[in-house]
């Protein structure tokens, strides 16, 4: 049977770590490689990781300086030996049959990625009311069907994006890694993962318990307040343009421009953040020029030129045009 490498980044989760690791080690599918990546945690997590490795020969521990979630996941990917990859956040848990059922679904469908549903809980593992929709269909999707589902799913799009409710063929990560130092790292990686897929299987099973904790990155306010959102929208623009979906690419680009125009939302208090903002604005102009070359539409060249003059000029043009 194929081996599954389960990567668990660990940082300041002393209260939750044992339950998380126990939920993985206790899976009904036992051919696992469990990689605990201690991301320089300042609490007792490093010792807890080492203790688990002594109890279970399937567990490997990486101790590294703190570099964030992306860097921790990448460290796990660098040594993962399994034919399949799964990620588990260290304050969450898997249901006992999750990996077995996901692997069975993968083999039945010949899928590159299997998605399973999740249950949102509070910090004490109690289900959160109103945040756990039911009735998601079990189906196998092609990449175009996947994107259709994603773009029409509204607030439920998290199901398609996050890393931790999925089983992946390890080959998908042969050349891919998570963007270090970014918020919403799953958004940056998603189009590059799906571009390599032929089939994506959706399993109608709540196999993951996702704990919503105060202070986590998922609870730090509106994504529009962070430059990362505009940056991943620009990345998605390039991905969809490259595969010929210029209509979708232009829509994503306009979303990025609209977000960047809300300049007061961003923390631009440092020269580095100011430069990052300017870089994103220039990237919008470059993206419109690229779309003009792909479509032959001269109006896009005009938009690119106006964006080069600055977002206020471009906004004045849009207002006049309206």
Coordinates of C-alpha atoms in Angstrom, one line a residue:
X1 CA 0.0 0.0 0.0
X2 CA 1.2 3.5 -0.7
X3 CA 2.7 5.6 2.1
X4 CA 1.1 8.9 3.0
X5 CA 3.4 11.7 4.4
X6 CA 1.4 13.8 6.9
X7 CA 3.1 17.2 7.5
X8 CA 2.2 19.0 10.7
X9 CA 3.7 22.5 11.2
X10 CA 4.0 23.2 15.0
X11 CA 4.1 26.7 16.6
X12 CA 2.8 27.7 20.1
X13 CA 0.1 25.0 20.3
X14 CA 1.1 23.2 23.5
X15 CA -2.5 22.9 24.5
X16 CA -3.6 21.2 21.3
X17 CA -0.6 19.3 20.0
X18 CA -1.0 15.9 21.7
X19 CA -4.6 15.6 20.5
X20 CA -3.6 16.6 16.9
X21 CA -0.8 14.1 16.7
X22 CA -2.9 11.4 18.3
X23 CA -5.6 11.9 15.7
X24 CA -3.0 11.3 12.9
X25 CA -1.1 8.4 14.6
X26 CA -4.5 6.7 15.3
X27 CA -5.7 6.7 11.7
X28 CA -7.2 3.4 10.4
X29 CA -4.7 3.7 7.5
X30 CA -1.4 3.0 9.2
X31 CA 1.2 3.3 6.5
X32 CA 2.1 6.8 7.4
X33 CA 5.2 9.0 7.7
X34 CA 4.3 11.8 10.2
X35 CA 6.5 14.8 10.0
X36 CA 6.4 17.3 12.9
X37 CA 8.0 20.6 11.9
X38 CA 8.8 22.5 15.1
X39 CA 8.9 26.1 13.7
X40 CA 11.0 27.5 16.6
X41 CA 8.1 27.3 19.0
X42 CA 9.0 29.1 22.3
X43 CA 6.7 26.9 24.5
X44 CA 7.0 23.2 25.3
X45 CA 6.1 22.0 21.8
X46 CA 9.7 21.1 20.8
X47 CA 9.9 18.6 23.7
X48 CA 6.4 17.3 22.9
X49 CA 7.5 16.6 19.4
X50 CA 10.6 14.7 20.5
X51 CA 8.5 12.7 22.9
X52 CA 6.1 11.6 20.2
X53 CA 9.0 10.6 18.0
X54 CA 10.3 8.3 20.8
X55 CA 6.8 6.7 21.1
X56 CA 6.1 6.1 17.3
X57 CA 8.7 5.1 14.8
X58 CA 6.7 6.7 12.0
X59 CA 7.2 10.1 13.4
X60 CA 10.1 12.4 12.3
X61 CA 10.8 15.8 13.9
X62 CA 12.3 18.8 12.2
X63 CA 13.5 21.6 14.5
X64 CA 14.0 24.9 12.6
X65 CA 14.1 28.6 13.4
X66 CA 10.8 30.3 13.2
X67 CA 9.9 31.1 9.6
X68 CA 6.2 30.9 9.4
X69 CA 3.7 28.4 8.2
X70 CA 4.8 28.3 4.6
X71 CA 8.5 27.7 5.5
X72 CA 7.5 25.0 7.9
X73 CA 5.3 23.2 5.3
X74 CA 8.2 23.5 2.8
X75 CA 10.6 21.9 5.3
X76 CA 8.3 19.0 5.6
X77 CA 7.9 18.7 1.8
X78 CA 11.7 18.7 1.4
X79 CA 12.0 15.4 3.2
X80 CA 8.6 13.7 2.6
X81 CA 9.0 10.2 1.1
X82 CA 5.4 9.2 0.7
X83 CA 3.5 8.8 -2.5
X84 CA 0.8 11.1 -1.1
X85 CA 0.9 14.2 1.0
X86 CA -1.5 15.5 3.6
X87 CA -1.3 18.6 5.8
X88 CA -2.7 19.0 9.3
X89 CA -2.6 22.2 11.3
X90 CA -1.3 21.4 14.8
X91 CA -4.4 22.7 16.6
X92 CA -6.8 20.7 14.4
X93 CA -7.6 17.0 14.2
X94 CA -8.4 14.2 11.7
X95 CA -11.3 11.8 12.1
X96 CA -10.0 8.2 12.5
X97 CA -11.0 7.1 8.9
X98 CA -10.1 10.2 7.0
X99 CA -6.9 9.1 5.3
X100 CA -8.2 5.6 4.5
X101 CA -11.4 7.0 2.9
X102 CA -9.4 9.7 1.0
X103 CA -7.0 7.1 -0.4
X104 CA -9.8 4.8 -1.4
X105 CA -11.5 7.7 -3.2
X106 CA -8.2 8.6 -4.9
X107 CA -7.8 5.0 -6.2
X108 CA -11.4 4.7 -7.3
X109 CA -11.3 8.0 -9.3
X110 CA -7.6 8.1 -10.3
X111 CA -7.5 11.6 -8.8
X112 CA -4.6 13.9 -8.3
X113 CA -6.2 15.6 -5.3
X114 CA -9.0 14.4 -3.0
X115 CA -11.0 16.9 -1.0
X116 CA -12.8 16.0 2.1
X117 CA -15.2 18.2 4.1
X118 CA -14.5 19.7 7.5
X119 CA -16.2 20.6 10.8
X120 CA -15.6 24.0 12.2
X121 CA -15.2 24.0 16.0
X122 CA -14.3 26.4 18.8
X123 CA -11.2 26.2 20.8
X124 CA -12.8 23.5 23.0
X125 CA -13.7 21.3 20.1
X126 CA -17.4 22.2 20.1
X127 CA -19.0 22.5 16.6
X128 CA -19.8 26.1 15.7
X129 CA -23.4 26.7 14.8
X130 CA -24.2 28.0 11.3
X131 CA -20.7 27.4 9.9
X132 CA -21.0 23.8 8.8
X133 CA -23.2 23.5 5.7
X134 CA -24.3 20.0 4.7
X135 CA -25.1 18.3 1.5
X136 CA -21.9 18.8 -0.5
X137 CA -22.0 16.4 -3.5
X138 CA -19.5 13.6 -4.0
X139 CA -18.1 14.0 -7.4
X140 CA -15.0 14.0 -9.6
X141 CA -14.1 17.2 -11.3
X142 CA -11.8 18.3 -14.2
X143 CA -9.9 21.5 -13.6
X144 CA -12.4 23.6 -15.5
X145 CA -15.2 22.1 -13.5
X146 CA -13.2 22.7 -10.3
X147 CA -12.8 26.4 -11.1
X148 CA -16.5 26.7 -12.0
X149 CA -17.3 25.3 -8.6
X150 CA -14.8 27.6 -6.9
X151 CA -16.0 30.9 -8.5
X152 CA -19.7 30.2 -7.9
X153 CA -19.3 29.0 -4.3
X154 CA -19.2 32.3 -2.5
X155 CA -18.1 32.1 1.1
X156 CA -17.8 28.3 0.8
X157 CA -14.8 28.8 -1.5
X158 CA -12.6 28.0 1.5
X159 CA -13.4 24.3 1.0
X160 CA -11.6 24.4 -2.4
X161 CA -8.6 26.5 -1.3
X162 CA -7.2 25.4 2.1
X163 CA -4.4 22.9 2.2
X164 CA -5.6 20.8 5.2
X165 CA -8.7 19.1 3.8
X166 CA -6.9 17.4 1.0
X167 CA -4.9 14.4 0.0
X168 CA -2.4 15.1 -2.8
X169 CA -0.2 13.0 -5.1
X170 CA 3.3 13.9 -3.9
X171 CA 4.4 14.6 -7.5
X172 CA 2.3 17.8 -7.5
X173 CA 5.0 19.2 -5.2
X174 CA 8.0 18.2 -7.2
X175 CA 8.7 21.8 -8.2
X176 CA 6.1 23.7 -6.1
X177 CA 6.6 25.2 -2.6
X178 CA 4.5 27.6 -0.5
X179 CA 5.3 31.3 -0.8
X180 CA 7.4 32.1 2.3
X181 CA 6.3 35.1 4.3
X182 CA 2.9 35.5 2.8
X183 CA -0.6 35.5 4.3
X184 CA -3.1 33.3 2.5
X185 CA -0.3 31.0 1.3
X186 CA -2.9 28.5 0.1
X187 CA -4.3 31.0 -2.3
X188 CA -0.9 31.7 -3.9
X189 CA -0.3 28.0 -4.5
X190 CA -3.8 26.8 -5.6
X191 CA -3.8 27.6 -9.3
X192 CA -0.3 26.1 -9.8
X193 CA -1.5 22.9 -8.1
X194 CA -4.7 22.6 -10.1
X195 CA -2.8 23.3 -13.4
X196 CA -1.1 20.0 -12.9
X197 CA -4.2 18.0 -12.3
X198 CA -6.5 15.9 -14.5
X199 CA -9.0 14.9 -11.9
X200 CA -10.0 16.3 -8.5
X201 CA -12.2 14.1 -6.3
X202 CA -14.6 15.6 -3.8
X203 CA -15.4 13.1 -0.9
X204 CA -18.7 13.6 1.0
X205 CA -17.1 13.0 4.4
X206 CA -16.3 15.4 7.2
X207 CA -12.9 14.1 7.9
X208 CA -11.2 17.2 9.4
X209 CA -11.9 19.2 12.6
X210 CA -10.9 22.8 12.1
X211 CA -10.5 24.8 15.3
X212 CA -11.2 28.5 15.0
X213 CA -8.9 30.2 17.5
X214 CA -8.7 33.8 18.5
X215 CA -5.3 35.2 17.3
X216 CA -4.9 32.9 14.4
X217 CA -4.2 34.3 10.9
X218 CA -7.6 33.2 9.8
X219 CA -9.2 35.6 12.3
X220 CA -7.1 38.7 11.6
X221 CA -9.7 40.7 9.8
X222 CA -10.7 41.4 6.2
X223 CA -8.2 40.0 3.6
X224 CA -8.7 43.3 1.7
X225 CA -6.6 45.0 4.4
X226 CA -3.5 43.1 3.3
X227 CA -1.4 43.5 0.2
X228 CA -1.2 39.8 0.0
X229 CA -4.7 39.7 -1.5
X230 CA -3.9 41.9 -4.4
X231 CA -0.6 40.0 -4.9
X232 CA -2.3 36.6 -5.2
X233 CA -5.0 38.1 -7.5
X234 CA -2.2 39.3 -9.8
X235 CA -0.7 35.8 -9.6
X236 CA -4.0 34.2 -10.5
X237 CA -4.3 36.8 -13.4
X238 CA -1.1 35.5 -14.9
X239 CA -2.1 31.9 -14.4
X240 CA -5.5 32.2 -16.2
X241 CA -4.0 34.4 -18.9
X242 CA -1.4 31.8 -19.6
X243 CA -4.0 29.1 -20.1
X244 CA -6.1 31.3 -22.5
X245 CA -8.9 32.3 -20.1
X246 CA -8.4 36.1 -20.7
X247 CA -11.9 37.0 -19.6
X248 CA -11.4 35.4 -16.2
X249 CA -7.9 36.9 -16.0
X250 CA -9.2 40.4 -16.6
X251 CA -11.8 40.0 -13.9
X252 CA -9.2 39.0 -11.4
X253 CA -7.0 41.9 -12.5
X254 CA -9.8 44.4 -12.0
X255 CA -10.4 42.9 -8.5
X256 CA -6.7 43.5 -7.7
X257 CA -6.8 47.1 -9.0
X258 CA -10.0 47.8 -7.1
X259 CA -8.3 46.5 -3.9
X260 CA -5.1 48.5 -4.5
X261 CA -7.2 51.6 -5.0
X262 CA -8.4 51.3 -1.4
X263 CA -5.0 52.6 -0.3
X264 CA -6.1 53.6 3.2
X265 CA -6.8 50.0 4.0
X266 CA -3.1 49.0 4.0
X267 CA -0.3 49.5 6.5
X268 CA 2.2 51.5 4.4
X269 CA 4.1 52.9 7.4
X270 CA 7.5 51.4 6.3
X271 CA 9.5 52.0 3.1
X272 CA 9.4 48.2 2.4
X273 CA 5.6 48.2 2.5
X274 CA 5.5 51.3 0.3
X275 CA 7.7 49.7 -2.2
X276 CA 5.6 46.5 -2.1
X277 CA 2.5 48.6 -2.9
X278 CA 4.2 50.4 -5.8
X279 CA 5.4 47.0 -7.2
X280 CA 1.8 45.7 -7.1
X281 CA 0.5 48.8 -8.9
X282 CA 3.1 48.4 -11.6
X283 CA 2.3 44.8 -12.0
X284 CA -1.3 45.8 -12.8
X285 CA -0.1 47.8 -15.7
X286 CA 2.1 45.0 -16.9
X287 CA -0.8 42.5 -16.6
X288 CA -3.0 44.7 -18.8
X289 CA -0.2 45.0 -21.4
X290 CA 0.1 41.3 -21.4
X291 CA -3.6 40.8 -21.9
X292 CA -3.5 43.4 -24.7
X293 CA -0.9 41.3 -26.5
X294 CA -2.9 38.1 -26.0
X295 CA -6.2 39.5 -27.1
X296 CA -5.2 42.2 -29.6
X297 CA -7.5 44.7 -27.8
X298 CA -6.0 48.2 -28.0
X299 CA -8.2 49.4 -25.2
X300 CA -6.2 47.3 -22.8
X301 CA -3.0 49.1 -23.9
X302 CA -4.7 52.3 -23.0
X303 CA -5.5 50.9 -19.5
X304 CA -1.9 49.7 -19.1
X305 CA -0.6 53.2 -20.0
X306 CA -3.0 54.9 -17.6
X307 CA -2.0 52.5 -14.8
X308 CA 1.6 53.4 -15.4
X309 CA 0.7 57.0 -14.7
X310 CA -0.8 55.9 -11.4
X311 CA -3.9 54.6 -9.9
X312 CA -5.5 58.1 -9.3
X313 CA -5.2 58.7 -13.1
X314 CA -6.7 55.4 -13.9
X315 CA -9.6 55.9 -11.4
X316 CA -10.3 59.3 -13.0
X317 CA -10.4 57.6 -16.4
X318 CA -12.9 55.0 -15.1
X319 CA -15.1 57.7 -13.6
X320 CA -15.1 59.7 -16.8
X321 CA -15.8 56.5 -18.8
X322 CA -18.8 55.7 -16.6

